[in-house]
mmCIF file of C-alpha atoms in Angstrom:
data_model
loop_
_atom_site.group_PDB
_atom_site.id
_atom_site.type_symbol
_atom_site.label_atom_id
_atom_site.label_comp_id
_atom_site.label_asym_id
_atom_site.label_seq_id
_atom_site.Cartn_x
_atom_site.Cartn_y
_atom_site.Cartn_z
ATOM 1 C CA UNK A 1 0.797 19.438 -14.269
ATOM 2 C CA UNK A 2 2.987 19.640 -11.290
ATOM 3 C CA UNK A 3 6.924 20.525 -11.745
ATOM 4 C CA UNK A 4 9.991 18.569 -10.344
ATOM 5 C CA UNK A 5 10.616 21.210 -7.871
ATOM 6 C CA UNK A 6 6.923 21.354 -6.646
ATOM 7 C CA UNK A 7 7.016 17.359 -6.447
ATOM 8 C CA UNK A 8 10.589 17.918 -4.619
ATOM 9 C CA UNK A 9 9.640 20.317 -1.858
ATOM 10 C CA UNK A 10 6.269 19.282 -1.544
ATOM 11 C CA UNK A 11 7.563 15.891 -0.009
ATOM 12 C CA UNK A 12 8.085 18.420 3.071
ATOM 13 C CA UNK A 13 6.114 21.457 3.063
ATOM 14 C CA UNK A 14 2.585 22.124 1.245
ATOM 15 C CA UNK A 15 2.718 24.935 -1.695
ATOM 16 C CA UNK A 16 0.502 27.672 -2.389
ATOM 17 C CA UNK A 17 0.081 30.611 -4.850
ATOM 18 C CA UNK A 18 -1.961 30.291 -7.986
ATOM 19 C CA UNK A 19 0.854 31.980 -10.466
ATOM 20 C CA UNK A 20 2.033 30.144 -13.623
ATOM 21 C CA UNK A 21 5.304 30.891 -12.408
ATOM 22 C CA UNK A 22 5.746 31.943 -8.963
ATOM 23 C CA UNK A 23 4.736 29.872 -5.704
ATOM 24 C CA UNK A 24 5.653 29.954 -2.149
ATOM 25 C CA UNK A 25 5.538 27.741 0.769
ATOM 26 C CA UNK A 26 2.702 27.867 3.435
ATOM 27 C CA UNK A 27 4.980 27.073 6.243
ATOM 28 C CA UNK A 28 7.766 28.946 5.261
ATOM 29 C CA UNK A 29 6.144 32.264 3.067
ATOM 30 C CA UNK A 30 10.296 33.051 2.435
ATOM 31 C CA UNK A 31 10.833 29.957 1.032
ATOM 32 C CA UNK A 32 9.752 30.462 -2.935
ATOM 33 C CA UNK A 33 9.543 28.548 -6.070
ATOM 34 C CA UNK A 34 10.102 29.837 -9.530
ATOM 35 C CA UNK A 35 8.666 27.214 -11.869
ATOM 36 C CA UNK A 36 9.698 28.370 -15.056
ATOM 37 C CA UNK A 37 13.401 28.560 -14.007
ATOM 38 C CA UNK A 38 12.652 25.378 -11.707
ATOM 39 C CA UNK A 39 14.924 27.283 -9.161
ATOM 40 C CA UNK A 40 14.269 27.693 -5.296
ATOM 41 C CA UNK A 41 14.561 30.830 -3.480
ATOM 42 C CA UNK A 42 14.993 30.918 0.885
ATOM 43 C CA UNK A 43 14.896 34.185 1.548
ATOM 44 C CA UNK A 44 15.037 33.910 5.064
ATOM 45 C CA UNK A 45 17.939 31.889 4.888
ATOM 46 C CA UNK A 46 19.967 33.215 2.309
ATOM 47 C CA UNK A 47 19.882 29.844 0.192
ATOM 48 C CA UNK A 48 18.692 28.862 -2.968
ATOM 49 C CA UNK A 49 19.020 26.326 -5.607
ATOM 50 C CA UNK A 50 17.711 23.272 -7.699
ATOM 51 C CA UNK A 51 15.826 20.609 -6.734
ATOM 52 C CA UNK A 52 18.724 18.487 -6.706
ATOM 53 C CA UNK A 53 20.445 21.227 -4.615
ATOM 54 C CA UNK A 54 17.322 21.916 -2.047
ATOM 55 C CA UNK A 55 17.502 17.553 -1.150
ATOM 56 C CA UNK A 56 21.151 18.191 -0.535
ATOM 57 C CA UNK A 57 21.467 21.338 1.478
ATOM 58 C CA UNK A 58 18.547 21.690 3.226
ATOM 59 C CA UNK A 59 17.539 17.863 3.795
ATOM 60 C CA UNK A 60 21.213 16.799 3.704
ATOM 61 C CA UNK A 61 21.024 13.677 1.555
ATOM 62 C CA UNK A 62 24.531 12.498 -0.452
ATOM 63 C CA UNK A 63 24.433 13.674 -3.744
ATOM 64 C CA UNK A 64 24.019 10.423 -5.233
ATOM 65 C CA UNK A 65 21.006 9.271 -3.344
ATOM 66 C CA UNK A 66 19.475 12.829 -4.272
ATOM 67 C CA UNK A 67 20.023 12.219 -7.982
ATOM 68 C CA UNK A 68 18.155 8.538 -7.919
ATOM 69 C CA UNK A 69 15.494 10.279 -5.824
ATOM 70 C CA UNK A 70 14.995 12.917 -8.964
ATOM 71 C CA UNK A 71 15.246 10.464 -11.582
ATOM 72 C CA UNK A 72 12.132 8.518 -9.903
ATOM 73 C CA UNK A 73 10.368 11.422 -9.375
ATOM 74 C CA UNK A 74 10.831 12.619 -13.065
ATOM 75 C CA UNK A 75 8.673 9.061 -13.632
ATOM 76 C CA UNK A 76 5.505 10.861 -12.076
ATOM 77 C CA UNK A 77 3.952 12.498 -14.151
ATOM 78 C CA UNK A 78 0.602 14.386 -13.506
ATOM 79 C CA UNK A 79 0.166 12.884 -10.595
ATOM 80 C CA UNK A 80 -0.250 9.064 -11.996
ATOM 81 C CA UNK A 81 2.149 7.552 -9.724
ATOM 82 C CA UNK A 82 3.505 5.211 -12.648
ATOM 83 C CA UNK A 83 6.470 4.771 -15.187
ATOM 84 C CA UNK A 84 5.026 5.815 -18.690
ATOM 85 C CA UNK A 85 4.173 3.571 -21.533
ATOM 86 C CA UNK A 86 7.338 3.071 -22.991
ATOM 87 C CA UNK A 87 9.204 0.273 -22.345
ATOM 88 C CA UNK A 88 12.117 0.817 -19.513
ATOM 89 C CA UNK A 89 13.747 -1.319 -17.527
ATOM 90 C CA UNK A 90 12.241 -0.714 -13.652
ATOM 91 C CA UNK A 91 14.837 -0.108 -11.119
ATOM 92 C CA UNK A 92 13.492 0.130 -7.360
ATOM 93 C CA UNK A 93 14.803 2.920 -5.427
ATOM 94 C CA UNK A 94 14.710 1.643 -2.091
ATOM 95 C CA UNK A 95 15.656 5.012 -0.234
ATOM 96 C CA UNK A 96 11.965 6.291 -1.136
ATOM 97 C CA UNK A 97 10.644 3.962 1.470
ATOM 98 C CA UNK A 98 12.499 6.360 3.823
ATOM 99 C CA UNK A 99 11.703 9.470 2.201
ATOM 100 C CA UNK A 100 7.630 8.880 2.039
ATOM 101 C CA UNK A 101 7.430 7.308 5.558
ATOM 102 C CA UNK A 102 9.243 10.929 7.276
ATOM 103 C CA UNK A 103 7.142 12.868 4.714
ATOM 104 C CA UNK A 104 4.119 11.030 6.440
ATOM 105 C CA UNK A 105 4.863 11.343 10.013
ATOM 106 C CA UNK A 106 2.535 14.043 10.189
ATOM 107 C CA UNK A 107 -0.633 12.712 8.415
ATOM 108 C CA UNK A 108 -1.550 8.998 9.037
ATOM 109 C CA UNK A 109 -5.424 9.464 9.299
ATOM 110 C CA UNK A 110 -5.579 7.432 6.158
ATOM 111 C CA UNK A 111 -4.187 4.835 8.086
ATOM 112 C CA UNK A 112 -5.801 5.929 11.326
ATOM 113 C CA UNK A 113 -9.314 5.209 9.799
ATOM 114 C CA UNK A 114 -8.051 1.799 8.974
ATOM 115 C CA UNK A 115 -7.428 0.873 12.703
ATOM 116 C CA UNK A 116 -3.977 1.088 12.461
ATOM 117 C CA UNK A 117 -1.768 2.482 15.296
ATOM 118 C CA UNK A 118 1.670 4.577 15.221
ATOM 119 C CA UNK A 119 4.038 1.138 15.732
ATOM 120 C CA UNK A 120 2.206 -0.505 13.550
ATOM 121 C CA UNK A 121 2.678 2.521 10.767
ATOM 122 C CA UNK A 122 6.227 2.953 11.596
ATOM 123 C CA UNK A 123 6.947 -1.112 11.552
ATOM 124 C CA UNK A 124 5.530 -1.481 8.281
ATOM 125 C CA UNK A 125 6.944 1.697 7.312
ATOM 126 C CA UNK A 126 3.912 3.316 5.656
ATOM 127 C CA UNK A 127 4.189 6.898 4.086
ATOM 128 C CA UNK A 128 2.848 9.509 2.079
ATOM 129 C CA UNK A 129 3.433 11.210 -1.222
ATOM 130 C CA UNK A 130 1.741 13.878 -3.800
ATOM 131 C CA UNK A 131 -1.997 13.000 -2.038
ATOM 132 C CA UNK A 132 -1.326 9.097 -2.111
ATOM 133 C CA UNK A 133 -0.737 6.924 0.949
ATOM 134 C CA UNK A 134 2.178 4.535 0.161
ATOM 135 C CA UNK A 135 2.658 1.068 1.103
ATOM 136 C CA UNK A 136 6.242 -0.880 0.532
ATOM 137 C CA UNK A 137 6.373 -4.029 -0.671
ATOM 138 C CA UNK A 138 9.360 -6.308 -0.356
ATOM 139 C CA UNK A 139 9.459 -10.128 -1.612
ATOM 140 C CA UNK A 140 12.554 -12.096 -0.791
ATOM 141 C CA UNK A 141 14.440 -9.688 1.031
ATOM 142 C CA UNK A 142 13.833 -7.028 -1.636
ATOM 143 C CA UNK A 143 12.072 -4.085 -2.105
ATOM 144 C CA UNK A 144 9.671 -4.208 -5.232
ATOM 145 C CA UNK A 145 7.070 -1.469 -5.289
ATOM 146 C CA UNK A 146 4.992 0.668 -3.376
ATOM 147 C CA UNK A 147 0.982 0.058 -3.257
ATOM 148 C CA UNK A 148 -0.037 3.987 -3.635
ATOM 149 C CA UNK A 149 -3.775 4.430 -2.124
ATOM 150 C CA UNK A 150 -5.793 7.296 -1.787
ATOM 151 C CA UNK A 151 -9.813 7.690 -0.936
ATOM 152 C CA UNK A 152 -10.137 11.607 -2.299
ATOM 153 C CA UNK A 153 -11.575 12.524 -4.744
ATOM 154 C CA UNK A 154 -12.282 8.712 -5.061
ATOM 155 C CA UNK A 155 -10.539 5.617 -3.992
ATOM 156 C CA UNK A 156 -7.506 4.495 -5.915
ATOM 157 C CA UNK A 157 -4.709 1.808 -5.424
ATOM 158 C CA UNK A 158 -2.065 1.471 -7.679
ATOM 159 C CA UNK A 159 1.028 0.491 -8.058
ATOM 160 C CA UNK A 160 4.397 3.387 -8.059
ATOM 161 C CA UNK A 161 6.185 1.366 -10.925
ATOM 162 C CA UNK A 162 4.384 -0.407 -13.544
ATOM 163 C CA UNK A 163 5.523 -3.510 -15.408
ATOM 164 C CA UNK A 164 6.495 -5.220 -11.583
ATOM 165 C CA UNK A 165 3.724 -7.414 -11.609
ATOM 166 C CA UNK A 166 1.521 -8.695 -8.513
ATOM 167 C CA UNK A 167 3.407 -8.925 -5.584
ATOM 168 C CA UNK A 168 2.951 -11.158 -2.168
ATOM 169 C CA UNK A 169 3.332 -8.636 0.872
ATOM 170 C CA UNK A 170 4.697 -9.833 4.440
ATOM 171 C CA UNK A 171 5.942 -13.325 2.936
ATOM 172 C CA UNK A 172 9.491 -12.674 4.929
ATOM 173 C CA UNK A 173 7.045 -14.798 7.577
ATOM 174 C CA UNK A 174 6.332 -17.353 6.124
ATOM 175 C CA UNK A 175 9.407 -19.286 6.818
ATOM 176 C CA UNK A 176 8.873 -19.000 10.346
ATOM 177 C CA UNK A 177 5.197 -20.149 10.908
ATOM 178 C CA UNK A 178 3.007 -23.032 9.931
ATOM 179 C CA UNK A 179 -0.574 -21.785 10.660
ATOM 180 C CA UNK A 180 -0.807 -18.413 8.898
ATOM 181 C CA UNK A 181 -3.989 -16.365 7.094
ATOM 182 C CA UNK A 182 -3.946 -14.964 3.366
ATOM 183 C CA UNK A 183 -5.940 -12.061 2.684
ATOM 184 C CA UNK A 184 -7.341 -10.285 -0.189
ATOM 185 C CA UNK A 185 -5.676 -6.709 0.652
ATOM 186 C CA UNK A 186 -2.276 -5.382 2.151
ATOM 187 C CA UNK A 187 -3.569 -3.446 4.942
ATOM 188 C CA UNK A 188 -6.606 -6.495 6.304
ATOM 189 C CA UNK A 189 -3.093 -8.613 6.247
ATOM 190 C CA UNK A 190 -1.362 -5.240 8.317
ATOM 191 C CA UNK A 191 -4.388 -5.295 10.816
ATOM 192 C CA UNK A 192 -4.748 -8.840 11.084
ATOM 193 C CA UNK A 193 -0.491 -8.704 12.118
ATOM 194 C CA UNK A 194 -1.334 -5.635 14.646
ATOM 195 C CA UNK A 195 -3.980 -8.352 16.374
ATOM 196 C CA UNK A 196 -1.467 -11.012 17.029
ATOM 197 C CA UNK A 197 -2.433 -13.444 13.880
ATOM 198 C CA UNK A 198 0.928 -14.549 11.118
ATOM 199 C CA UNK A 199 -1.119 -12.761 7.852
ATOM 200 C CA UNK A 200 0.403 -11.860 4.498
ATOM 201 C CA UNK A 201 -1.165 -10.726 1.306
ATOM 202 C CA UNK A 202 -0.399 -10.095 -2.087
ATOM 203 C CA UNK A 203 -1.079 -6.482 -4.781
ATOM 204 C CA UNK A 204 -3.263 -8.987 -7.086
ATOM 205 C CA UNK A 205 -6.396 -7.944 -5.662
ATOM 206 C CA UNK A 206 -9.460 -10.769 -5.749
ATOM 207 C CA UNK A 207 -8.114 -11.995 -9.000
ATOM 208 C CA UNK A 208 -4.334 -11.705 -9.143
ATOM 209 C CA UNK A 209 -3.333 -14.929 -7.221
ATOM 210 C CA UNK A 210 -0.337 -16.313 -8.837
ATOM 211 C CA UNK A 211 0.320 -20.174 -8.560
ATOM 212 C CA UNK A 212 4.213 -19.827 -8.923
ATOM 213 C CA UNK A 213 3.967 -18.612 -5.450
ATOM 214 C CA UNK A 214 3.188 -22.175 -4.248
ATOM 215 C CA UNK A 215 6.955 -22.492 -3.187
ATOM 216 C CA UNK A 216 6.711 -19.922 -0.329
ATOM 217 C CA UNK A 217 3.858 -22.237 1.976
ATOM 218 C CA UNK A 218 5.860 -25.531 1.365
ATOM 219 C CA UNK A 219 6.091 -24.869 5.605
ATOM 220 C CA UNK A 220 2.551 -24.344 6.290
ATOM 221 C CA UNK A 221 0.240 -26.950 7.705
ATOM 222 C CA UNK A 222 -2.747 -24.999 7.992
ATOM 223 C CA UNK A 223 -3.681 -21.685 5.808
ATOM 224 C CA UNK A 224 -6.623 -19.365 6.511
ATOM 225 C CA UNK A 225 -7.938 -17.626 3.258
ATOM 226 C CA UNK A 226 -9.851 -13.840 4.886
ATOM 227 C CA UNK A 227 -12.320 -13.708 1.885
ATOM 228 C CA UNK A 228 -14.191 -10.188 1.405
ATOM 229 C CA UNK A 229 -17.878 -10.557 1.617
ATOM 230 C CA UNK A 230 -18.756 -10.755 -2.174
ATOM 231 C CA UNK A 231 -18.936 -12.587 -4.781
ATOM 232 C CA UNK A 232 -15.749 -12.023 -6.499
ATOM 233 C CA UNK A 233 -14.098 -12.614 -2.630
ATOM 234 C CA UNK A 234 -14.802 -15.867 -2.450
ATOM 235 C CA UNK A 235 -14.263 -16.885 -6.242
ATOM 236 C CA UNK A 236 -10.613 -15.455 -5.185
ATOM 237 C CA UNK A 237 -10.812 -17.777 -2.294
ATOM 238 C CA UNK A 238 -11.559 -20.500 -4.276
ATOM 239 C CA UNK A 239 -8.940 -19.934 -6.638
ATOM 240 C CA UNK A 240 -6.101 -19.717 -3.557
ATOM 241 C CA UNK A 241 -7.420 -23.061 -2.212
ATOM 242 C CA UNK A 242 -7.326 -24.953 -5.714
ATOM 243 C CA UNK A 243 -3.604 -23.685 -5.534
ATOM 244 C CA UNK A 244 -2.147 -24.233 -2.498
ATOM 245 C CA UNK A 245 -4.621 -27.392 -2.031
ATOM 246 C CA UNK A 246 -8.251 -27.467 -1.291
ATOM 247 C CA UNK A 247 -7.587 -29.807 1.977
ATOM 248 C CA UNK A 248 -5.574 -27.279 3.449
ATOM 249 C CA UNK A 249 -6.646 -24.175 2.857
ATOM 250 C CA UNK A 250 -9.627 -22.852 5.021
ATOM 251 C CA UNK A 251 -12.170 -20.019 3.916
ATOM 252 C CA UNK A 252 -12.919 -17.805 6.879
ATOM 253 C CA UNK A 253 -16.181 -15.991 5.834
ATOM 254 C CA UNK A 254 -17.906 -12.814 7.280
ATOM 255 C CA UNK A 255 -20.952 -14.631 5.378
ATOM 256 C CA UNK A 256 -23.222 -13.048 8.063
ATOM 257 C CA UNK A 257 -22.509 -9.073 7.462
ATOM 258 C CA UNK A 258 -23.170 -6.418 5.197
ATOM 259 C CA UNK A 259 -22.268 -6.967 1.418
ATOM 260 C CA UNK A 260 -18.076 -6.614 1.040
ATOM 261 C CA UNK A 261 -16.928 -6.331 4.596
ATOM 262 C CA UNK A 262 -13.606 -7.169 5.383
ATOM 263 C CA UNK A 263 -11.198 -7.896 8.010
ATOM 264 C CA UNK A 264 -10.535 -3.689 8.439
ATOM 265 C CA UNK A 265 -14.682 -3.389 8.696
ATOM 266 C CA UNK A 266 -14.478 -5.949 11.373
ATOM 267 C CA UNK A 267 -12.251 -4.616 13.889
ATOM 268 C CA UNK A 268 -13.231 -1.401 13.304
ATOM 269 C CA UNK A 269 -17.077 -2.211 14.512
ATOM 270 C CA UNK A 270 -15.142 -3.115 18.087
ATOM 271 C CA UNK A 271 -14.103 -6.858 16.953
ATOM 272 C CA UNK A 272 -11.539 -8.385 19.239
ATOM 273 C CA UNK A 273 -8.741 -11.165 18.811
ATOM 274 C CA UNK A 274 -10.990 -13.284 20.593
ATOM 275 C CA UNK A 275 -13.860 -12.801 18.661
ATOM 276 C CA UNK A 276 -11.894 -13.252 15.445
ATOM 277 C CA UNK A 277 -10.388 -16.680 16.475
ATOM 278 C CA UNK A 278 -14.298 -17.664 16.715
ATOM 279 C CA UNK A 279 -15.207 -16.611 13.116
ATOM 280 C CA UNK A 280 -11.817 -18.391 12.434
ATOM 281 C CA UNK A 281 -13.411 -21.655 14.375
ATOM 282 C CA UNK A 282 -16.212 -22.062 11.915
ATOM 283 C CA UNK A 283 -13.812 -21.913 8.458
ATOM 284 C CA UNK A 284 -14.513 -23.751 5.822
ATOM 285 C CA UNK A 285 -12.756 -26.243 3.634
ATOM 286 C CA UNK A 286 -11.530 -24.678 0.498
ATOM 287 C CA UNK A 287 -13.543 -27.063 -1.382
ATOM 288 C CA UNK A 288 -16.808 -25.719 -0.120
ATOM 289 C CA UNK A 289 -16.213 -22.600 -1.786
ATOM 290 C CA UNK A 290 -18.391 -22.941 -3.758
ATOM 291 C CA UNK A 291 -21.456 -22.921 -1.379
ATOM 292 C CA UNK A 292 -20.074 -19.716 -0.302
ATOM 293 C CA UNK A 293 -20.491 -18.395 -3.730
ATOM 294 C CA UNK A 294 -24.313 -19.737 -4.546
ATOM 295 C CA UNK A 295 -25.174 -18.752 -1.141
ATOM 296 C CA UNK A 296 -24.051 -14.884 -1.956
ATOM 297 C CA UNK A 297 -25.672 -15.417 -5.788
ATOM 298 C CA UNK A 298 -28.777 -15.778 -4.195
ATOM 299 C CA UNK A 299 -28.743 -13.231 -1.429
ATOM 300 C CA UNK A 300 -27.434 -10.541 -3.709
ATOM 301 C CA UNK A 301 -28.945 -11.284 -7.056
ATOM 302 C CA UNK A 302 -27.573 -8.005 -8.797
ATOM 303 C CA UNK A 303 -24.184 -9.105 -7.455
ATOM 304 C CA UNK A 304 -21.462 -9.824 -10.690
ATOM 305 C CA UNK A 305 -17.725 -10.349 -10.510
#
């Protein structure tokens, strides 16, 4: 299980050594960790300390945001980037949304593979922590969570603190437009931004649509559902539209590609803005959903939800 003071110092440098107890840095060879003492040691530099100390003197954080970055830290455990079982009351520590976006200034191809381009990283203010690619959400002005994704050894998302619930992401827009698109995923909504169309999206994944989010697109005229290409996509879609009204909710379908492509896939194959607003011409009533769904039923028989 990985120590506090690995977890600290690895939000800037990588460690190495296989000892129980002592580890070093591979950037910095003077710069060592004893894990049973949970002390640091830079040699070079003639400092050393605790972890607390290290975010202090050599990243020069106030004391007090140090401490609140420790305490959330102590959360992760194992590297399950969640609160444990027990019961506590979740308090978001908004300076993390800092911390992981400078810790991942120097590895974005997670985001890279995604389509997604420096501004659009630093806008959005996407990061990295302990192997996971992080992902702030804020709803009504606040931060809430992170969205914590990682494809190695296997894909993952999940959330940083449990008990938070599903979230909507980008809604500070809503307020402003009256056309905008919904999609099933953070980052199709982040791509869909980067290409010039009003998209937010929500932590709930196919399922998780809430209806006491109705409130937020009392402005909107005209909504565009993005469903993914499978069966459980469009059952999501259908469940949007019967919330936020059948009549004005649209399905825009990629009904005509490979079993669950998504908005990502489809820039990423060379699709323009141009090309999207014509997939976007031929969307469908919410309450034809359900032809959507039969239709993928019988071309992909072994298909479940």
């Amino acid at each position: 299980m990985e120590t506090l003071l690995e977890k600290v110092i690895g939000l800037d440098f990588t460690i190495a050594g296989n000892g129980d107890r002592w580890k070093y840095t591979e950037e910095h060879s003077s710069l060592v960790l004893d894990l049973q003492e949970q002390v640091w040691f830079w040699n070079s530099r003639d400092l050393r300390g605790t972890p607390i100390d290290y975010l202090v003197i050599v990243k020069g954080m106030p004391l007090k945001q140090a401490k609140a970055l420790v305490k959330d830290l102590i959360y992760v455990t194992g590297g399950d980037l969640s609160f444990p079982g027990k019961k506590e009351l979740v308090v978001q520590n908004e300076k993390l949304v800092e911390v992981f976006w400078r810790n991942g200034v120097t590895d974005r191809d997670y985001w890279y593979r995604r389509g997604l381009t420096d501004k659009t990283i630093d806008t959005y203010k996407l990061g990295k922590y302990d192997g996971f690619w992080t992902l702030p959400i804020y709803m009504d002005g606040k931060f809430m969570n992170f969205q914590c994704r990682t494809d190695v050894p296997e894909k993952k998302i999940r959330p940083w603190y449990r008990g938070v619930g599903p979230l909507l992401f980008n809604s500070s827009i809503l307020p402003f437009v009256s056309s905008v698109f919904i999609t099933e995923g953070p980052v199709d909504s982040i791509i869909l931004n980067q290409h010039g169309f009003p998209a937010i999206s929500h932590t709930g994944g196919s399922s998780g649509w809430n209806d006491a989010w109705f409130p937020y697109f009392k402005r909107q005229k005209e909504i565009f559902y993005v469903a993914d290409n499978d069966l459980a996509g469009y059952s999501g879609a259908k469940k949007v539209a019967k919330s936020l009204g059948e009549y004005r909710v649209k399905v825009v379908a990629f009904i005509d590609h490979p079993l669950r492509y998504d908005t990502v896939n489809f820039f990423l194959d060379g699709g323009t803005s141009d090309k999207f607003r014509e997939l976007v011409s031929k969307a469908s009533l919410g309450f034809k959903v359900k032809e959507l769904c039969e239709y993928t039923k019988r071309k992909y028989p072994e298909e479940k939800m």
